[in-house]
Short mmCIF file of C-alpha atoms in Angstrom, two decimals:
data_model
loop_
_atom_site.label_atom_id
_atom_site.label_comp_id
_atom_site.label_asym_id
_atom_site.label_seq_id
_atom_site.Cartn_x
_atom_site.Cartn_y
_atom_site.Cartn_z
CA UNK A 1 0.00 0.00 0.00
CA UNK A 2 1.17 3.53 -0.75
CA UNK A 3 1.51 6.38 1.74
CA UNK A 4 -1.90 7.62 2.79
CA UNK A 5 -3.53 4.34 1.74
CA UNK A 6 -5.75 3.14 4.61
CA UNK A 7 -6.51 -0.23 3.04
CA UNK A 8 -4.58 -1.93 5.83
CA UNK A 9 -7.10 -0.57 8.34
CA UNK A 10 -10.09 -1.77 6.36
CA UNK A 11 -10.28 -5.26 7.97
CA UNK A 12 -10.07 -3.78 11.46
CA UNK A 13 -12.71 -1.17 10.68
CA UNK A 14 -14.93 -3.90 9.30
CA UNK A 15 -14.44 -6.04 12.44
CA UNK A 16 -15.28 -3.09 14.72
CA UNK A 17 -18.40 -2.40 12.70
CA UNK A 18 -19.45 -6.06 13.01
CA UNK A 19 -18.95 -6.00 16.80
CA UNK A 20 -21.02 -2.83 17.17
CA UNK A 21 -23.71 -4.26 14.92
CA UNK A 22 -23.85 -7.52 16.88
CA UNK A 23 -24.15 -5.66 20.19
CA UNK A 24 -26.88 -3.45 18.77
CA UNK A 25 -28.76 -6.45 17.40
CA UNK A 26 -28.54 -8.29 20.74
CA UNK A 27 -29.82 -5.23 22.60
CA UNK A 28 -32.67 -4.78 20.13
CA UNK A 29 -33.63 -8.44 20.37
CA UNK A 30 -33.66 -8.26 24.17
CA UNK A 31 -35.73 -5.06 24.11
CA UNK A 32 -38.48 -6.92 22.29
CA UNK A 33 -39.04 -9.03 25.43
CA UNK A 34 -39.30 -6.25 28.02
CA UNK A 35 -41.43 -3.21 28.70
CA UNK A 36 -40.79 -0.06 26.63
CA UNK A 37 -39.49 1.89 29.66
CA UNK A 38 -37.22 -0.84 31.06
CA UNK A 39 -33.50 -0.23 31.36
CA UNK A 40 -31.66 -1.77 28.39
CA UNK A 41 -28.94 -3.44 30.49
CA UNK A 42 -31.47 -4.98 32.87
CA UNK A 43 -33.50 -6.23 29.92
CA UNK A 44 -30.41 -7.73 28.29
CA UNK A 45 -29.42 -9.58 31.48
CA UNK A 46 -32.84 -10.97 32.29
CA UNK A 47 -33.40 -11.99 28.68
CA UNK A 48 -30.04 -13.80 28.76
CA UNK A 49 -31.05 -15.46 32.05
CA UNK A 50 -34.29 -16.62 30.45
CA UNK A 51 -32.33 -18.00 27.48
CA UNK A 52 -29.80 -19.90 29.63
CA UNK A 53 -32.37 -21.36 32.04
CA UNK A 54 -36.04 -22.31 32.28
CA UNK A 55 -36.72 -19.40 34.64
CA UNK A 56 -39.24 -17.74 32.33
CA UNK A 57 -41.33 -20.91 32.27
CA UNK A 58 -41.26 -21.76 35.97
CA UNK A 59 -41.80 -18.15 37.01
CA UNK A 60 -44.37 -17.34 34.32
CA UNK A 61 -42.51 -14.34 32.91
CA UNK A 62 -44.56 -12.42 30.34
CA UNK A 63 -41.92 -11.52 27.74
CA UNK A 64 -44.16 -9.76 25.24
CA UNK A 65 -42.40 -6.43 24.75
CA UNK A 66 -45.12 -4.69 26.75
CA UNK A 67 -44.91 -6.06 30.28
CA UNK A 68 -42.24 -4.45 32.45
CA UNK A 69 -39.57 -6.67 33.98
CA UNK A 70 -40.73 -5.21 37.32
CA UNK A 71 -43.94 -7.18 36.87
CA UNK A 72 -42.15 -10.48 36.28
CA UNK A 73 -42.47 -12.95 39.14
CA UNK A 74 -39.42 -12.89 41.41
CA UNK A 75 -38.15 -9.52 40.14
CA UNK A 76 -38.52 -6.67 42.62
CA UNK A 77 -37.66 -3.17 41.43
CA UNK A 78 -36.34 -0.16 43.32
CA UNK A 79 -38.54 2.79 44.22
CA UNK A 80 -35.79 5.30 44.98
CA UNK A 81 -32.22 5.71 43.72
CA UNK A 82 -32.38 3.10 40.96
CA UNK A 83 -36.04 3.74 40.24
CA UNK A 84 -37.59 1.06 38.08
CA UNK A 85 -34.48 -1.15 38.06
CA UNK A 86 -34.32 -4.60 39.66
CA UNK A 87 -33.18 -4.40 43.26
CA UNK A 88 -33.89 -8.02 44.16
CA UNK A 89 -34.02 -11.24 42.18
CA UNK A 90 -35.83 -13.68 44.49
CA UNK A 91 -36.52 -16.95 42.70
CA UNK A 92 -35.96 -19.83 45.09
CA UNK A 93 -37.29 -23.38 45.29
CA UNK A 94 -38.65 -23.11 41.74
CA UNK A 95 -36.68 -25.87 40.03
CA UNK A 96 -34.73 -23.41 37.88
CA UNK A 97 -32.39 -25.40 35.60
CA UNK A 98 -29.55 -24.06 33.49
CA UNK A 99 -26.60 -21.74 34.05
CA UNK A 100 -25.99 -18.15 35.09
CA UNK A 101 -25.19 -15.96 32.05
CA UNK A 102 -22.17 -13.65 31.93
CA UNK A 103 -24.59 -10.75 31.58
CA UNK A 104 -25.36 -11.09 35.30
CA UNK A 105 -23.03 -8.15 35.97
CA UNK A 106 -25.31 -5.74 34.12
CA UNK A 107 -27.84 -5.51 36.98
CA UNK A 108 -26.43 -2.29 38.36
CA UNK A 109 -29.14 -1.65 40.95
CA UNK A 110 -29.20 -5.15 42.45
CA UNK A 111 -29.24 -5.42 46.24
CA UNK A 112 -29.94 -9.16 46.62
CA UNK A 113 -29.42 -12.11 44.29
CA UNK A 114 -31.54 -14.86 45.78
CA UNK A 115 -31.59 -18.13 43.82
CA UNK A 116 -31.22 -20.77 46.53
CA UNK A 117 -32.69 -24.27 46.32
CA UNK A 118 -32.85 -24.65 42.55
CA UNK A 119 -31.02 -26.82 40.00
CA UNK A 120 -28.52 -24.33 38.59
CA UNK A 121 -25.37 -25.78 37.04
CA UNK A 122 -22.09 -24.59 35.56
CA UNK A 123 -19.76 -22.00 37.02
CA UNK A 124 -20.39 -18.72 38.81
CA UNK A 125 -19.47 -16.10 36.17
CA UNK A 126 -16.54 -13.83 36.97
CA UNK A 127 -18.76 -10.96 35.82
CA UNK A 128 -20.65 -11.25 39.10
CA UNK A 129 -17.89 -8.93 40.31
CA UNK A 130 -19.26 -6.24 37.99
CA UNK A 131 -22.39 -5.82 40.09
CA UNK A 132 -22.64 -2.49 41.89
CA UNK A 133 -20.34 -2.65 44.96
CA UNK A 134 -22.32 0.14 46.64
CA UNK A 135 -25.62 -1.74 46.33
CA UNK A 136 -25.21 -5.52 46.48
CA UNK A 137 -25.38 -6.88 50.04
CA UNK A 138 -26.50 -10.48 49.59
CA UNK A 139 -25.79 -13.47 47.34
CA UNK A 140 -27.92 -16.51 48.18
CA UNK A 141 -27.28 -19.44 45.86
CA UNK A 142 -26.96 -22.34 48.26
CA UNK A 143 -28.53 -25.73 47.56
CA UNK A 144 -27.71 -25.70 43.86
CA UNK A 145 -25.71 -28.92 43.57
CA UNK A 146 -24.86 -28.35 39.92
CA UNK A 147 -22.81 -25.22 40.57
CA UNK A 148 -19.15 -26.07 40.09
CA UNK A 149 -15.74 -24.51 39.54
CA UNK A 150 -14.11 -21.91 41.79
CA UNK A 151 -15.81 -19.09 43.63
CA UNK A 152 -14.52 -16.23 41.44
CA UNK A 153 -11.96 -13.94 43.03
CA UNK A 154 -13.77 -11.03 41.39
CA UNK A 155 -16.27 -11.32 44.23
CA UNK A 156 -13.83 -9.16 46.20
CA UNK A 157 -15.00 -6.15 44.15
CA UNK A 158 -18.33 -6.35 45.99
CA UNK A 159 -17.12 -4.33 48.94
CA UNK A 160 -20.52 -4.00 50.66
CA UNK A 161 -21.40 -7.69 50.40
CA UNK A 162 -22.65 -8.79 53.82
CA UNK A 163 -24.12 -12.25 53.17
CA UNK A 164 -22.59 -15.00 51.02
CA UNK A 165 -24.50 -18.29 50.89
CA UNK A 166 -23.07 -20.95 48.57
CA UNK A 167 -23.57 -24.01 50.76
CA UNK A 168 -24.62 -27.40 49.35
CA UNK A 169 -23.00 -26.85 45.95
CA UNK A 170 -20.21 -28.57 44.01
CA UNK A 171 -17.88 -25.57 43.98
CA UNK A 172 -14.21 -26.49 44.01
CA UNK A 173 -12.19 -23.55 45.36
CA UNK A 174 -12.61 -21.04 48.16
CA UNK A 175 -10.49 -17.97 47.35
CA UNK A 176 -8.52 -16.17 50.05
CA UNK A 177 -10.20 -12.88 49.12
CA UNK A 178 -13.16 -14.03 51.22
CA UNK A 179 -10.89 -13.79 54.27
CA UNK A 180 -10.07 -10.21 53.32
CA UNK A 181 -13.77 -9.41 53.02
CA UNK A 182 -14.48 -10.92 56.44
CA UNK A 183 -11.57 -9.03 57.95
CA UNK A 184 -12.83 -5.77 56.48
CA UNK A 185 -15.97 -6.19 58.56
CA UNK A 186 -18.68 -5.70 55.95
CA UNK A 187 -19.23 -9.43 55.38
CA UNK A 188 -20.90 -10.81 58.49
CA UNK A 189 -22.49 -14.05 57.25
CA UNK A 190 -20.68 -16.61 55.14
CA UNK A 191 -22.11 -20.09 54.64
CA UNK A 192 -20.00 -22.54 52.63
CA UNK A 193 -20.72 -25.83 54.37
CA UNK A 194 -21.15 -29.12 52.50
CA UNK A 195 -19.03 -27.97 49.57
CA UNK A 196 -16.24 -30.25 48.21
CA UNK A 197 -13.50 -27.61 48.17
CA UNK A 198 -9.98 -28.63 47.22
CA UNK A 199 -7.35 -28.40 49.96
CA UNK A 200 -5.73 -26.32 51.27
CA UNK A 201 -8.33 -23.82 52.39
CA UNK A 202 -7.63 -20.20 53.37
CA UNK A 203 -7.21 -19.47 57.11
CA UNK A 204 -10.74 -18.11 57.57
CA UNK A 205 -12.47 -21.25 56.23
CA UNK A 206 -13.93 -22.22 59.60
CA UNK A 207 -15.76 -18.87 59.81
CA UNK A 208 -17.73 -20.00 56.76
CA UNK A 209 -18.05 -23.61 57.97
CA UNK A 210 -16.01 -24.68 54.93
CA UNK A 211 -14.11 -27.97 54.76
CA UNK A 212 -11.98 -29.55 52.07
CA UNK A 213 -11.19 -32.93 50.57
#
């Protein structure tokens, strides 16, 4: 190519355009499932959750492009700072099967993620650490025996997290960052019993009732 010829940049420009187009298409597709005034990120996450699990069926979600996500069973929305955005996902003992999507981190107004006593499988996405550290105080996903892999270290970004319940799962590693969170004083309840963690465990394991094999 001659000087001033930008033909070498053409493939990269084309790739960037494709990425933007894909993201736009995904957002548009998700928007067709939620209410017209719903936050786009929240809609994207909950649509992804419905696609990766059977939650829409067992919770009777009305994904018609008209009904707000705030009216979906198990989704409670804020009435103040994050007005109209999900503050609590409370879907327990519903027989939810499938896996948590990476989009979980898009729920910026979430205070509690409550999915205990279901049949979730797969790993806990590292993007859970992208949830709002000034809002999220509780993660309750115990009694989901299909959950496996390590507890992601990114959980340490959730500096206001007070309750962590991941008992009765098949998770394999307890990260030492949990000790740091307990030492910082914000985390007051940690329940990791009946989990087949690999040894060795971090020093604070007994505070979470964690054992290893």
